[in-house]
XYZ file of C-alpha atoms in Angstrom:
431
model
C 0.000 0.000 0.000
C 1.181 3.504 -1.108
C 2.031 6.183 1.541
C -0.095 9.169 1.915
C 2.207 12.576 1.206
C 0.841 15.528 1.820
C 2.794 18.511 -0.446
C 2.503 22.208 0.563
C 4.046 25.586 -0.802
C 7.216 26.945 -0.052
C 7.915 30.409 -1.819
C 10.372 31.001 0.299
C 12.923 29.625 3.279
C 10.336 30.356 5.871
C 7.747 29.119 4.678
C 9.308 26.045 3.892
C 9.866 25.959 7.525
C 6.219 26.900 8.432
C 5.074 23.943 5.255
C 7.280 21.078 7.468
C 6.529 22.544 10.711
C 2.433 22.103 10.650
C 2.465 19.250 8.574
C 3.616 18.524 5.273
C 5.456 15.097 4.604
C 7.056 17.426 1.374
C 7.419 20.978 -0.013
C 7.480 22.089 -3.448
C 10.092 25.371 -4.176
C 10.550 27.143 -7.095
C 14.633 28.346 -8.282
C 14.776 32.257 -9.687
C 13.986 32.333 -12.968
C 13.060 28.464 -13.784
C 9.412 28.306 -12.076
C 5.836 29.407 -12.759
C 5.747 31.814 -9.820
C 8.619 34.191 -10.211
C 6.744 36.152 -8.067
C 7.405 34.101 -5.468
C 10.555 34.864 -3.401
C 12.331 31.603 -4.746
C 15.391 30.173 -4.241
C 18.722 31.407 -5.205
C 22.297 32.735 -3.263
C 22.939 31.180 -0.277
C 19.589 30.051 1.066
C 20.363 26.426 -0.208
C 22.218 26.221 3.623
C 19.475 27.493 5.152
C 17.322 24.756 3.108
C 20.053 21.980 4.161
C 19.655 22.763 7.908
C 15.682 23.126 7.624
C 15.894 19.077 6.090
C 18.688 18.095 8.345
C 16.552 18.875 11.815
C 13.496 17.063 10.737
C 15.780 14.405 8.843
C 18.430 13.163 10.778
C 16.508 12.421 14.113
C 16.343 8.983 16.038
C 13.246 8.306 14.718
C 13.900 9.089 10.752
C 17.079 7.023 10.759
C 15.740 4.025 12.176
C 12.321 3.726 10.008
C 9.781 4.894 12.576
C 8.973 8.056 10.687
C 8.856 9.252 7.074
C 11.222 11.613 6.286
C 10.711 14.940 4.777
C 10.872 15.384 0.946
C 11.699 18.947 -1.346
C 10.959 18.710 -4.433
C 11.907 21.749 -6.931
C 9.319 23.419 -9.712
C 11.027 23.889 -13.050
C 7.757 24.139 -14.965
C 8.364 26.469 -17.124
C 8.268 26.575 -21.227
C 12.098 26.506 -21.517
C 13.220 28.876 -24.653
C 16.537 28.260 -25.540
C 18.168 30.838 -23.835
C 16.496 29.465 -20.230
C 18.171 26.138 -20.896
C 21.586 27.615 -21.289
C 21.297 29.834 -18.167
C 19.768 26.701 -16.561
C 22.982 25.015 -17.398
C 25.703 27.519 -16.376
C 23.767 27.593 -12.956
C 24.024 23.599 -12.655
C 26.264 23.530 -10.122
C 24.664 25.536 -7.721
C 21.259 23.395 -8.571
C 23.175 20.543 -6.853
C 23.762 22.194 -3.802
C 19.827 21.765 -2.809
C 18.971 18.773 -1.454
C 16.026 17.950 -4.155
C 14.609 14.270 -4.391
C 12.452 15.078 -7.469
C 11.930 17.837 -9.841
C 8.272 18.442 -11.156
C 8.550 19.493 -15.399
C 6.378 19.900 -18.049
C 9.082 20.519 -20.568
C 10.481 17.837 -22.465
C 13.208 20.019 -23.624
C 15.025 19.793 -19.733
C 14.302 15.652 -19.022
C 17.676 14.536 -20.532
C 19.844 17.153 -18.729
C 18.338 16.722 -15.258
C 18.702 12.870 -16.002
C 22.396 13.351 -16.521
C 22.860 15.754 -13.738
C 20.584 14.767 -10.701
C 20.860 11.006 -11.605
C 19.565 10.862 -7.852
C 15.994 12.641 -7.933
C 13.110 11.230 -9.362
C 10.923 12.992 -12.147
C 7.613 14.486 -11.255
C 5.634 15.637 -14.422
C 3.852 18.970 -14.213
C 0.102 19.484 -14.225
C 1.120 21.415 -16.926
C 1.772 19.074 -19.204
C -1.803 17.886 -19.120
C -1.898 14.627 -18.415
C -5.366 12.836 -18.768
C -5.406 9.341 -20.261
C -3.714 6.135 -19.499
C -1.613 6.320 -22.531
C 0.302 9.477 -21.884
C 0.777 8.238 -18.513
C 2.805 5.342 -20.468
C 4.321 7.738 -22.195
C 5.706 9.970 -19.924
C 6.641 6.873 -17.361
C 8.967 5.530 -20.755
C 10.254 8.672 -20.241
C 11.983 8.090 -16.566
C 8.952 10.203 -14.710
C 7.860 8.119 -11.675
C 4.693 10.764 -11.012
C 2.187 12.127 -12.659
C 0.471 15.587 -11.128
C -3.068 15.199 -13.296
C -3.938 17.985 -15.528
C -6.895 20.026 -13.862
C -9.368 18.818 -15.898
C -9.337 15.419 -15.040
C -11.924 14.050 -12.746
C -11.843 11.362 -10.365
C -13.009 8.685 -12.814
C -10.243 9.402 -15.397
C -7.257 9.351 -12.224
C -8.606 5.982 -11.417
C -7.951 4.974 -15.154
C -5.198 5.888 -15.245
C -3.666 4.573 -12.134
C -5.153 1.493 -13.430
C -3.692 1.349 -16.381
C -0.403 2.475 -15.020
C 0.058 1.591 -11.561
C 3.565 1.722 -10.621
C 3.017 5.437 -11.914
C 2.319 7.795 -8.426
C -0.055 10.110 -8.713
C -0.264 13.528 -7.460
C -3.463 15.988 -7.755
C -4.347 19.814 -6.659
C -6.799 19.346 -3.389
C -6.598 23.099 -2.312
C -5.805 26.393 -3.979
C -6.584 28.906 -6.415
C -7.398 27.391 -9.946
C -6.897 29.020 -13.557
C -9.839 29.523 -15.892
C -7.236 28.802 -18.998
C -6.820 25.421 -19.961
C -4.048 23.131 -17.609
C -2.908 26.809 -16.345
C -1.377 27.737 -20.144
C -2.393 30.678 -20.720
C -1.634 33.492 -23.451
C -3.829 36.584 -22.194
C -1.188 37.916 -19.780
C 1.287 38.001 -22.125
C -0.968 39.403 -24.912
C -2.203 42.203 -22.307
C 0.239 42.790 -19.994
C 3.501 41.547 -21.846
C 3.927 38.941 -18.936
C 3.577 35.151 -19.885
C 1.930 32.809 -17.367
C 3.666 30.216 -19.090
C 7.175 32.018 -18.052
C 6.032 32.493 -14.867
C 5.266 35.996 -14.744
C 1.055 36.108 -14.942
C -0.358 39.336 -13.931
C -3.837 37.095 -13.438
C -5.984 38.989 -16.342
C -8.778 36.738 -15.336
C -8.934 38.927 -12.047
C -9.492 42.120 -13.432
C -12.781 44.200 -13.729
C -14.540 43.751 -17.362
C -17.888 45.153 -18.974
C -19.590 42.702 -21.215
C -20.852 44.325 -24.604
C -23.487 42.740 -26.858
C -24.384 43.638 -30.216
C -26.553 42.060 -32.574
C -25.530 40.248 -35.782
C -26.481 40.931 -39.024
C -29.530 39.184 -40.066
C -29.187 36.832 -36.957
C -31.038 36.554 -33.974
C -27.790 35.859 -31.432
C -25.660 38.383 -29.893
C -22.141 39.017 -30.931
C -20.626 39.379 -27.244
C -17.158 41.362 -26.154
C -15.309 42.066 -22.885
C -13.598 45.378 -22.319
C -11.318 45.930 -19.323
C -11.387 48.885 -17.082
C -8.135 50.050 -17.559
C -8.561 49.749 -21.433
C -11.645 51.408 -22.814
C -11.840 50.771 -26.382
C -10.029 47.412 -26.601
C -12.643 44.798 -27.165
C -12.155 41.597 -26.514
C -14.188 38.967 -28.398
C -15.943 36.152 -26.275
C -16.867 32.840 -28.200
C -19.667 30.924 -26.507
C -19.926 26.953 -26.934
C -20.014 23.864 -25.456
C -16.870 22.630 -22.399
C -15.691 26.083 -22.172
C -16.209 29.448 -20.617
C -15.868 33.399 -20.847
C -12.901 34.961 -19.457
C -13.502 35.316 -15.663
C -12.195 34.592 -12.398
C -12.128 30.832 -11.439
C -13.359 29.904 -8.108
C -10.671 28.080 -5.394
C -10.627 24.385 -5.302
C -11.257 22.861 -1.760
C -11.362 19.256 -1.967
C -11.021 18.522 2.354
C -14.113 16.944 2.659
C -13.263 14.586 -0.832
C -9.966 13.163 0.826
C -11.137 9.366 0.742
C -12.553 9.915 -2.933
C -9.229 11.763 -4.187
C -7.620 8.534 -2.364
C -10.234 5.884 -3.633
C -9.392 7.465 -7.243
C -5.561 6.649 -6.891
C -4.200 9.769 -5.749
C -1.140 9.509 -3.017
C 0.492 13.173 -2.975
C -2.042 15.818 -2.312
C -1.155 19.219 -3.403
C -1.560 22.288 -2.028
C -1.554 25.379 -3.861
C 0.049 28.674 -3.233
C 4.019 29.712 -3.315
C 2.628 33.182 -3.421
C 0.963 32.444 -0.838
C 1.394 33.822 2.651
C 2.954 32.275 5.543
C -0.607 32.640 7.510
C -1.916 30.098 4.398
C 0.677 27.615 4.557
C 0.759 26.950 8.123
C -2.967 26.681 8.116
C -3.958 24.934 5.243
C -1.077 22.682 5.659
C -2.254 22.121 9.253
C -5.807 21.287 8.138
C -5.279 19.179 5.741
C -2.599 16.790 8.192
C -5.584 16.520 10.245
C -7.632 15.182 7.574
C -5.165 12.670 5.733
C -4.291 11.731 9.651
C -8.515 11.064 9.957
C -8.099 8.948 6.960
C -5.488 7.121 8.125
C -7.140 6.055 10.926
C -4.550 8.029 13.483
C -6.845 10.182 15.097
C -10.751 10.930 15.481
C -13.030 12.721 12.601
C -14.222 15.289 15.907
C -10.324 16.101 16.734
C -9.647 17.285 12.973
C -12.729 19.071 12.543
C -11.996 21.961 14.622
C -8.957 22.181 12.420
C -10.539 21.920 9.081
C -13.055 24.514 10.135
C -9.745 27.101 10.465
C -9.309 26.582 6.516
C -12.520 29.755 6.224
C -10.785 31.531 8.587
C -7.672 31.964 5.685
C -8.079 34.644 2.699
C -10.006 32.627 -0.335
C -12.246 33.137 -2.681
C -15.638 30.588 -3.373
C -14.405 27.238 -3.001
C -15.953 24.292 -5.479
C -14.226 21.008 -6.595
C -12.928 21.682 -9.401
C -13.699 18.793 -12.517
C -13.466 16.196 -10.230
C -16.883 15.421 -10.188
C -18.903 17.559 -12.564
C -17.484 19.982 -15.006
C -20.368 21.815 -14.466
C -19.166 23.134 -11.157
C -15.752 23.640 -12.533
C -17.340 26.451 -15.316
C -19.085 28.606 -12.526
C -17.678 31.557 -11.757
C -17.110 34.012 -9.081
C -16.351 37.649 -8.701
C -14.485 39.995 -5.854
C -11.141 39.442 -4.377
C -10.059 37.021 -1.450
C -10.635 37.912 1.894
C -10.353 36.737 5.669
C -11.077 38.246 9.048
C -7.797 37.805 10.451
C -4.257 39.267 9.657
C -1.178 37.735 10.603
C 0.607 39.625 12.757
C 3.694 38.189 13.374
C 5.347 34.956 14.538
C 6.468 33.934 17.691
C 10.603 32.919 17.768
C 12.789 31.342 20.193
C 12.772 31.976 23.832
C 14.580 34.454 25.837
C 13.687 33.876 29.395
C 10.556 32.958 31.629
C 7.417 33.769 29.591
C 9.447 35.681 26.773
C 10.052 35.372 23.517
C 11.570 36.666 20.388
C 8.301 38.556 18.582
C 8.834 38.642 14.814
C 5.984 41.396 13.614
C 4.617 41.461 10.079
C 1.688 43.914 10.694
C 1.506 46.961 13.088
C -0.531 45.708 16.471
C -0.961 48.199 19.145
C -0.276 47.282 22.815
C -3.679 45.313 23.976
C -5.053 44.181 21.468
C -6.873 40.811 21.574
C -4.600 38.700 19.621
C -4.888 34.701 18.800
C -1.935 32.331 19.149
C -1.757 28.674 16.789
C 0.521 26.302 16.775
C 0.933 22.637 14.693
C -1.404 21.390 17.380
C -2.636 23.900 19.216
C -5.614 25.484 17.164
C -5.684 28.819 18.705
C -5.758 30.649 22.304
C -6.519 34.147 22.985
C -4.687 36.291 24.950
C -4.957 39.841 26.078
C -2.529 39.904 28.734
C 0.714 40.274 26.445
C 3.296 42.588 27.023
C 5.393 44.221 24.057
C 8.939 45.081 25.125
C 12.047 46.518 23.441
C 14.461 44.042 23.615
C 17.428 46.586 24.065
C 15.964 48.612 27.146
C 12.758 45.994 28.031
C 10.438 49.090 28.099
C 7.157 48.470 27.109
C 5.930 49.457 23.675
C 2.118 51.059 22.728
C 2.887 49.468 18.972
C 4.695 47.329 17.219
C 5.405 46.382 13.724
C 7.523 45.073 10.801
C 11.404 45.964 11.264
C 10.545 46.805 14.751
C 13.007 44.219 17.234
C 10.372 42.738 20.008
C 10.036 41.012 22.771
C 6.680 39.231 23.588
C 5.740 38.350 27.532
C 2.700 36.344 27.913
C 1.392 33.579 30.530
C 0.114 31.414 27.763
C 1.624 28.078 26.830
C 3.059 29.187 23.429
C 6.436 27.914 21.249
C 8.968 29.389 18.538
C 7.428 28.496 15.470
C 3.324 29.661 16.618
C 1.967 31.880 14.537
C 0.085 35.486 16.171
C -2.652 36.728 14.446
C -5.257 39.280 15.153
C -9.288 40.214 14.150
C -9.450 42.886 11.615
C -11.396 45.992 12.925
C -14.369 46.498 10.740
């Protein structure tokens, strides 16, 4: 029987740290210039160290050497379309690829397959959703090829993953269970670039698909239908045509998939690597979608009870998203509706708590301003949240307290409550 692996974000070192830390058995990263979110922080200089000791805590314990747990996994995104010059810049930079600790690389180019064969002889080959991968056949294909795993393009349900896996089962198979989806086909989309001069396929999308747009309708000649046009805000004039048929949509903004409460169905289906989406992602979404969905693959593993997790899995509305649906797994109907408006949560991170200093103080890393008293929420891996009000804000230099607090602003944090380096803070937003 295939191991469960649940596969978060990392856009950058600390939130590969906050991906491990509440629950992921692996993290996918992204190196500058080479993956489909160059937006993301990435990987590049020195942080491969930083990577290295991140692995080595969780990795070289007791209980990882001997057997008795699984060890954590980092696999690298290099899923963009390569043009020539991006495979020569790939390959000057080879040497400093080898310095991360990578046990797979996920691809959708062909182009790249026979150089990271030669140089990373050691990590497996994961093939990008990308690459659109929806029959049995090109699952042959591609495993011909050297790739080991398959991530399913988007638009295959449940139905087609179990065909496939049947047809190919020594392939593993890894599917999207949470994030934000693209209204384009497999994510390849050309309206970035055409608009904005920024190909999604490079990496650089400047999500169109999220904009505002006016839909214009005007009769054709001697026909009853309507010939129908999109015009965006910040272009007046520029009319975009919109071509309506059957197993495809207008240009608009795709709800996010949320497939927590489909775990045992993505599983029945063949599926042993859920993905999460979201390197751009914030820390705050990591840590708590991560954390969710550990409770639920731990539910459906039998380790603990459905009523523990749920708590847990409620905390996933309680992170910035937009309508959730799921996806083409089962219908593709819900896959074509819509939605509209940005995403939004009730919370902001505030900061993160880091290691401690003395008797009920800690390092306080701020990422929003808080002032002094306000009711603020601490969560932890398994601690879903406590309030406290009770906190003291000091300056680490003189220990005087402070009325306010924020980013770039050293901190101390004194509080009664149970709490641990690595908790996140986060506080109501005032309406």
């Amino acid at each position: 029987m295939e191991t469960l692996e649940l596969l978060s974000p990392a856009g950058n070192v600390e939130k590969l740290y906050y991906a491990y830390l509440y629950g992921a058995d692996a993290a996918y990263i992204g190196l500058k210039k080479f993956s489909l979110r160059v937006k993301a922080d990435n990987f590049y200089d020195e942080e491969y160290k930083k990577v290295c000791n991140i692995l080595d805590t969780y990795n070289k314990t007791p209980e990882v050497l001997s057997g008795r747990k699984q060890a954590k996994k980092l696999y690298c995104a290099l899923n963009i379309s390569f043009h020539q010059k991006d495979i020569d810049n790939f390959v000057s930079d080879i040497e400093y690829f080898k310095k991360y600790p990578i046990d797979a690389f996920i691809v959708q180019d062909l182009g790249i397959v026979k150089i990271l064969q030669k140089h990373f002889p050691g990590a497996a080959l994961h093939l990008s959703t990308q690459a659109n991968c929806i029959n049995g056949e090109a699952a042959k294909m591609y495993r011909d090829m050297g790739f080991s795993r398959i991530v399913t393009g988007r638009e295959a349900s449940l139905e087609e993953i179990k065909i496939i896996k049947d047809k190919v089962p020594e392939m593993e198979i890894e599917a999207f269970a949470h994030g934000a989806m693209c209204i384009a086909y497999s994510g390849r989309c050309l309206m970035s670039a055409y608009m904005a001069g920024r190909s999604g396929n490079s990496g650089e999308c400047a999500h169109s698909c999220r904009w505002d747009w006016r839909l214009y309708g005007e009769k054709k000649e001697s026909r009853e239908e309507r010939e129908l046009f999109l015009e965006e805000k910040e272009r007046p004039g520029e009319l975009f045509p919109v071509y309506e048929g059957d197993g495809f949509t207008s240009i608009l903004s795709s709800k996010d998939l949320s497939m927590i409460d489909h775990l045992k169905e993505m599983k029945d289906a063949g599926v042993t690597s859920f993905k999460i989406e979201g390197r751009m992602k914030s820390l705050y979404y990591t840590a708590l979608i991560t954390r969710a969905y550990r409770k639920g693959l731990d539910v459906l593993e039998g380790k603990i009870q459905e009523e523990k997790a749920a708590p847990f899995i409620n905390e996933i509305e309680k992170v910035s998203h937009r309508e959730f649906t799921t996806g083409f797994y089962f219908s593709r109907e819900d896959a074509d509706k819509t939605t509209k408006g940005e995403t939004s949560s009730e919370y902001s991170l505030v900061g993160t708590i880091g290691e401690k200093t003395g008797e009920n103080l800690f390092k306080f890393n701020s990422m929003n301003k808080i002032d002094a008293g306000t009711p603020i929420e601490y969560i932890g891996p398994d601690l879903l949240f406590t309030e406290d009000r009770d906190y003291k804000l000091l300056n680490p230099d003189t220990m005087e307290e402070r009325d306010w607090v924020c980013h770039g602003h050293p901190c101390l944090i004194k509080t009664g409550k149970e709490i641990r380096e690595g908790f996140i803070v986060r506080a109501r937003l005032k309406k």
